[in-house]
PDB file of C-alpha atoms in Angstrom:
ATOM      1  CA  UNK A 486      13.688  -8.707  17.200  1.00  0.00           C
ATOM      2  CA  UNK A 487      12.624  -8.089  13.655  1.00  0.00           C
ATOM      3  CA  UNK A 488      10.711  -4.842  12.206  1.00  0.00           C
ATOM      4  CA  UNK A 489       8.341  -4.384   9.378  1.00  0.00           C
ATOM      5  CA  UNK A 490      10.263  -2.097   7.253  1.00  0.00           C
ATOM      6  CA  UNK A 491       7.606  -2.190   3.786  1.00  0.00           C
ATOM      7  CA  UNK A 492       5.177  -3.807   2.116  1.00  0.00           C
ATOM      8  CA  UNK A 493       4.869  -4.653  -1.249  1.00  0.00           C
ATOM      9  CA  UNK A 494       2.153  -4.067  -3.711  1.00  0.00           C
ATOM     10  CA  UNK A 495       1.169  -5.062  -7.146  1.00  0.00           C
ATOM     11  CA  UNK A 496      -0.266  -1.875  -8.914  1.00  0.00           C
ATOM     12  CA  UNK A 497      -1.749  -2.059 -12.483  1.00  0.00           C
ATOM     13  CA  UNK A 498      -0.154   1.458 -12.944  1.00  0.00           C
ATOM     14  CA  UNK A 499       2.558   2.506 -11.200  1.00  0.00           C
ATOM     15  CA  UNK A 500       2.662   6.270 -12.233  1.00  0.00           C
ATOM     16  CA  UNK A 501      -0.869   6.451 -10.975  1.00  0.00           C
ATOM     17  CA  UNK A 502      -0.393   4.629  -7.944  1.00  0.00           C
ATOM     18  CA  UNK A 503       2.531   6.958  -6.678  1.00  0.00           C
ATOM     19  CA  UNK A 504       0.294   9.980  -7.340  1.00  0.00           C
ATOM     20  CA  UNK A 505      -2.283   8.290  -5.508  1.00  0.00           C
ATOM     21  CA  UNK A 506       0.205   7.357  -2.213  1.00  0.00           C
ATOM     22  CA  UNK A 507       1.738  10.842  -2.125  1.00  0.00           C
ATOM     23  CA  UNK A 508      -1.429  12.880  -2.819  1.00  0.00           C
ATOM     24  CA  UNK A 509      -3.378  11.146  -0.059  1.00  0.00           C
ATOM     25  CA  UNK A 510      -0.884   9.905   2.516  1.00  0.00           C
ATOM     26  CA  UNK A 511       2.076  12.190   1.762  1.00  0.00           C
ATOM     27  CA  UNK A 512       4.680   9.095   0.984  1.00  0.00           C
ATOM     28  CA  UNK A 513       7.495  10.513  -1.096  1.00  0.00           C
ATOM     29  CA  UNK A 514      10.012   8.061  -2.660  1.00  0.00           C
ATOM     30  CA  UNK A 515      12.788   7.346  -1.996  1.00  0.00           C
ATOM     31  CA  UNK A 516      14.027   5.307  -4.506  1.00  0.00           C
ATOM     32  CA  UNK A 517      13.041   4.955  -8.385  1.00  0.00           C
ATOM     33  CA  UNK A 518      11.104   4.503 -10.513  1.00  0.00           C
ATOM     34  CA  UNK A 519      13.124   1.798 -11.774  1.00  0.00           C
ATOM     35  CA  UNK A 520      12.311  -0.165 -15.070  1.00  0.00           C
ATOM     36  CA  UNK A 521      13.256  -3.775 -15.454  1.00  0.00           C
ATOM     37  CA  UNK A 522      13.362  -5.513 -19.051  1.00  0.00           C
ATOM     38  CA  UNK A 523      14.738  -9.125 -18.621  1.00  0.00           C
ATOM     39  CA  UNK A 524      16.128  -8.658 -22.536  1.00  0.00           C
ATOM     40  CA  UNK A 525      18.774  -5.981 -20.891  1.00  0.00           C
ATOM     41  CA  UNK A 526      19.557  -8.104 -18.203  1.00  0.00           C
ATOM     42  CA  UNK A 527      22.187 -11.011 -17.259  1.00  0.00           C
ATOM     43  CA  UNK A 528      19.990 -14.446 -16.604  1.00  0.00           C
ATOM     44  CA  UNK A 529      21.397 -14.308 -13.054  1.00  0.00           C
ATOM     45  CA  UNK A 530      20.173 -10.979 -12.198  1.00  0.00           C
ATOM     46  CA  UNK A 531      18.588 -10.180  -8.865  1.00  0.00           C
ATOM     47  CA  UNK A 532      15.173  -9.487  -9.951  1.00  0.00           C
ATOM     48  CA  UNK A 533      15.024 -12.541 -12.099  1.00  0.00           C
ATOM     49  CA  UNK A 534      15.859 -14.735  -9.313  1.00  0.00           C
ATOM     50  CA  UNK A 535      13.489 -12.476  -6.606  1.00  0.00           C
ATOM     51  CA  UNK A 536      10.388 -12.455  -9.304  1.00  0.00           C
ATOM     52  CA  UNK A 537      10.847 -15.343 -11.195  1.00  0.00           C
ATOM     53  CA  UNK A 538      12.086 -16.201 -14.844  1.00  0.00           C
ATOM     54  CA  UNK A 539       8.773 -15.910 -16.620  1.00  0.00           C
ATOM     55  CA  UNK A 540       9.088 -12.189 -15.925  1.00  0.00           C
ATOM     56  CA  UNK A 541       9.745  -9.714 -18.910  1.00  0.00           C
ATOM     57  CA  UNK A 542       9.388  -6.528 -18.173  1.00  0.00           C
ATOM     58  CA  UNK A 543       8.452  -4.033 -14.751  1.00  0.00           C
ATOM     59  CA  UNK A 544       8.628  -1.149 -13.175  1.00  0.00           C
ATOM     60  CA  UNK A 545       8.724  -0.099  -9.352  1.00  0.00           C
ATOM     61  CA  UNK A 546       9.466   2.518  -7.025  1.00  0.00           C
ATOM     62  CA  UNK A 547      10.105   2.541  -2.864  1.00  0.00           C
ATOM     63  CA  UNK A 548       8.491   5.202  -1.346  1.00  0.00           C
ATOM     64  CA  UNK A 549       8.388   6.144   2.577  1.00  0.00           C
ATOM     65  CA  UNK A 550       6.255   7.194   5.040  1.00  0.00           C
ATOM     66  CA  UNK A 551       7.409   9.867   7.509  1.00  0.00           C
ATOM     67  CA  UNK A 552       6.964   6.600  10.251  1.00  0.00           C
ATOM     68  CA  UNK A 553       9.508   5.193   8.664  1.00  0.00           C
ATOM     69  CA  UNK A 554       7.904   2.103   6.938  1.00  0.00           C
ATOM     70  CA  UNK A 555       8.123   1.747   2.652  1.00  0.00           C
ATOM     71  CA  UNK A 556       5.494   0.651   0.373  1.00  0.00           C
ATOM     72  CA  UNK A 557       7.079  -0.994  -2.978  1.00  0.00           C
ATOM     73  CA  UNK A 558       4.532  -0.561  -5.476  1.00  0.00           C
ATOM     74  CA  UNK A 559       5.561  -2.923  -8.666  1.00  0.00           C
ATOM     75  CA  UNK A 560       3.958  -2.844 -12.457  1.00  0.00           C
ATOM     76  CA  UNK A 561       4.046  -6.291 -13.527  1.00  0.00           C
ATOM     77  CA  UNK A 562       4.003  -5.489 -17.434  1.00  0.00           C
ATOM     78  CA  UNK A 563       4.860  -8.726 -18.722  1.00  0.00           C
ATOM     79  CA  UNK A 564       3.261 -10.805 -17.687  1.00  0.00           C
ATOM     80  CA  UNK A 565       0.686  -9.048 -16.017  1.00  0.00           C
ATOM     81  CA  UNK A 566       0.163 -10.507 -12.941  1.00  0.00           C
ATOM     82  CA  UNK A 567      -2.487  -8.036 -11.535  1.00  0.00           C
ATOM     83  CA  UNK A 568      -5.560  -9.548 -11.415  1.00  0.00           C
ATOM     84  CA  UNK A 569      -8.720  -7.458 -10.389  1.00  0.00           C
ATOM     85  CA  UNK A 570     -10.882 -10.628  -9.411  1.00  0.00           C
ATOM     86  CA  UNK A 571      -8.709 -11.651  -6.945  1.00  0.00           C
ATOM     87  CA  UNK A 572     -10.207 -12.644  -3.778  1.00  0.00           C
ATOM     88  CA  UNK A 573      -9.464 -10.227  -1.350  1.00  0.00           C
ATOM     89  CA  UNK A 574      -9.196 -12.728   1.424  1.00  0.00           C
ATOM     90  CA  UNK A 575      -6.467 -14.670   0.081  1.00  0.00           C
ATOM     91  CA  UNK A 576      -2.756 -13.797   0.741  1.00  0.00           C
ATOM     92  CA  UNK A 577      -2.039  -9.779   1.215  1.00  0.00           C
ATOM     93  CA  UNK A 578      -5.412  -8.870   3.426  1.00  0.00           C
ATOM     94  CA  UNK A 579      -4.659  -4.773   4.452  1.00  0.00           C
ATOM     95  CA  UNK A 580      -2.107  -2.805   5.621  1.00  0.00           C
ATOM     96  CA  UNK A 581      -2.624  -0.378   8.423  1.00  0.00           C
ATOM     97  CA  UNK A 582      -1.383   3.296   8.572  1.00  0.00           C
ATOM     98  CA  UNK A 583      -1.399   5.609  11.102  1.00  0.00           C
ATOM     99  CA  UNK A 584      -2.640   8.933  10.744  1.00  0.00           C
ATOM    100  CA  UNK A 585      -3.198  12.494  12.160  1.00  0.00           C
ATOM    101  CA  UNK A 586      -6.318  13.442  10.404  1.00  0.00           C
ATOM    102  CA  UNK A 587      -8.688  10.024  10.302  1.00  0.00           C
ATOM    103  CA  UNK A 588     -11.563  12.309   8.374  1.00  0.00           C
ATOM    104  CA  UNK A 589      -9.383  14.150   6.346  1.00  0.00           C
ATOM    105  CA  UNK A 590      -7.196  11.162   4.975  1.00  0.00           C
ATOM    106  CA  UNK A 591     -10.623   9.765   4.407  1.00  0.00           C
ATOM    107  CA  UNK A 592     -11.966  12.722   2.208  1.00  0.00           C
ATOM    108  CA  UNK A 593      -8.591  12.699   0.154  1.00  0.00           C
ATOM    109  CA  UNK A 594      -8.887   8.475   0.102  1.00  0.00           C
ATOM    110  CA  UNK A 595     -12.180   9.377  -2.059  1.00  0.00           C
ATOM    111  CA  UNK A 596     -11.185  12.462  -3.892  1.00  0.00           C
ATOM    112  CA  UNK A 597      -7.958  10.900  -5.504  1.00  0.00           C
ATOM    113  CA  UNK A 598     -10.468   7.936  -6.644  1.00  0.00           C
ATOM    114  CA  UNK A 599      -9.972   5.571  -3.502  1.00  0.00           C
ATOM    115  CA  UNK A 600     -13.698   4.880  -1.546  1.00  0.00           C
ATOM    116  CA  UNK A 601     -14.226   4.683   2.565  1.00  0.00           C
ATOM    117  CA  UNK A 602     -14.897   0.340   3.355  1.00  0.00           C
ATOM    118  CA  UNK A 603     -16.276   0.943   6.910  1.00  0.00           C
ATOM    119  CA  UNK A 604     -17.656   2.874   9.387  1.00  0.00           C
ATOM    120  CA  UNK A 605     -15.120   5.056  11.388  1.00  0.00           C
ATOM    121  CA  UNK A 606     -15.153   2.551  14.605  1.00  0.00           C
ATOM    122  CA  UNK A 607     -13.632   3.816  18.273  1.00  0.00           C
ATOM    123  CA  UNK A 608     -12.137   0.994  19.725  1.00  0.00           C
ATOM    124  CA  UNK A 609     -12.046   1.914  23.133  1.00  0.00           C
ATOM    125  CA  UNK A 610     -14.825   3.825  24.090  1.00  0.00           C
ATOM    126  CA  UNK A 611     -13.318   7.197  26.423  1.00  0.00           C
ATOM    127  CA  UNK A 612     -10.329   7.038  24.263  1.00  0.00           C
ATOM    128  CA  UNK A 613      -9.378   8.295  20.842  1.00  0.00           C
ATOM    129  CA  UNK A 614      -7.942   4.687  19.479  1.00  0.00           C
ATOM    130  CA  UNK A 615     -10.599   5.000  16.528  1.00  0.00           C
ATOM    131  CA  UNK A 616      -9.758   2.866  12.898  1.00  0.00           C
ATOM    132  CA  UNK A 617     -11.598   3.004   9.436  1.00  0.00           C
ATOM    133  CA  UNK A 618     -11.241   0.502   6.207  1.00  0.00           C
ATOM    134  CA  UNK A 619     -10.236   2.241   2.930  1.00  0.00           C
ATOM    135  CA  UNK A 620      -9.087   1.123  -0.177  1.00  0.00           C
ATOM    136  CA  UNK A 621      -6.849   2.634  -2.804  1.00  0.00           C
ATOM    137  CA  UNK A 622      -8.096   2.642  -6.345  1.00  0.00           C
ATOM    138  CA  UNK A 623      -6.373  -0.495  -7.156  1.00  0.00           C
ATOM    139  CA  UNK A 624      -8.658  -2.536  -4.401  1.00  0.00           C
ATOM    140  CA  UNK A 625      -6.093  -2.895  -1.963  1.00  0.00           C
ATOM    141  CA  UNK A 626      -7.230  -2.556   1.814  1.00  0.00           C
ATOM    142  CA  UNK A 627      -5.745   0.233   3.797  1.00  0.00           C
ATOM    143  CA  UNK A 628      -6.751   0.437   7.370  1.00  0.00           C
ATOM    144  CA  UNK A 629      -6.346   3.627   9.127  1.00  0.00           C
ATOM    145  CA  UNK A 630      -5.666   4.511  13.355  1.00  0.00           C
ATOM    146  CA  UNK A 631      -5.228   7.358  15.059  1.00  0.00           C
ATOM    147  CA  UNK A 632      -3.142   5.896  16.889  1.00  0.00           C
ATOM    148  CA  UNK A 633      -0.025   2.581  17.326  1.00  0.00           C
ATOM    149  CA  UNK A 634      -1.237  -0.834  17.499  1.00  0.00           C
ATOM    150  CA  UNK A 635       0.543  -0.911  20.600  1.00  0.00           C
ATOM    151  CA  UNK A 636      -1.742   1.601  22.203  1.00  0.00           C
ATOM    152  CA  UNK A 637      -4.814   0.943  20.907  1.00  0.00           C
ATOM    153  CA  UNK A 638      -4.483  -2.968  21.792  1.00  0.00           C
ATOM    154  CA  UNK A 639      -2.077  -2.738  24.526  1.00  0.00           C
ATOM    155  CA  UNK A 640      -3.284  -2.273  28.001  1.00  0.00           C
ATOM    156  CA  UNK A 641      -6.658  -2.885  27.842  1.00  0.00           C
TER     157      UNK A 641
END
């Protein structure tokens, strides 16, 4: 058996990316911010052997949904490997959250500089399994349910 436990995400900044996650979907962290310079490091660190030995300097954070599932949001600084003409097909598509309020988490999505990709959809017509595209202000896809995969796709 194996679990998602969370997803990582490249940010261009990471201070206004956690405002961003805890503002709209109430994520606290858990863990960090933590900076990484390679110069203060030993060549076999961890981070150098996760990331890469081209990599100078970052910063990340974990932070947690009340589900249970992280998001690791990292600030490549050097290099930068954010790149905002990425094609949003290619590797990381979306993630999908769960939510209580599907309008509301909307209407904060677009306040806190996020936008609304899609029309709010109802899966299963008679039911309230309904699911809506957003995206963060860094162009990452965030799908929304009311309710668990499970539910909405089980039993059909």
């Amino acid at each position: 058996m194996s679990a998602i436990t969370h997803v990582g995400l490249a940010v261009p900044d990471l201070d206004q990316a956690i405002d961003w996650y805890r503002k709209v979907f109430d994520f606290y962290i858990l863990a960090g911010p933590f900076n990484f310079n390679a110069a203060d490091e030993n060549p076999s660190a961890m981070t150098l052997d996760l990331q890469g030995e081209e990599l100078k300097k970052m910063r990340n954070v974990h932070l947690m949904s009340s589900g249970g599932v992280g998001i690791e949001l990292f600030e490549f600084q050097d290099p930068t490997y954010y790149n905002e003409s990425y094609s949003p097909h290619a590797g990381f598509f979306h993630i999908c959250l769960v939510v209580d309020d599907l309008v509301g988490t909307i209407e904060k999505a677009v306040q806190y500089g996020g936008k609304q990709r899609s029309e709010i959809w109802n899966v299963n017509k008679g039911k309230p399994h309904y699911l809506v595209y957003a995206e963060d202000p860094f162009g990452h896809i965030i799908e929304l349910y009311t309710r668990s995969t499970s539910e909405i796709y089980g039993n059909q």
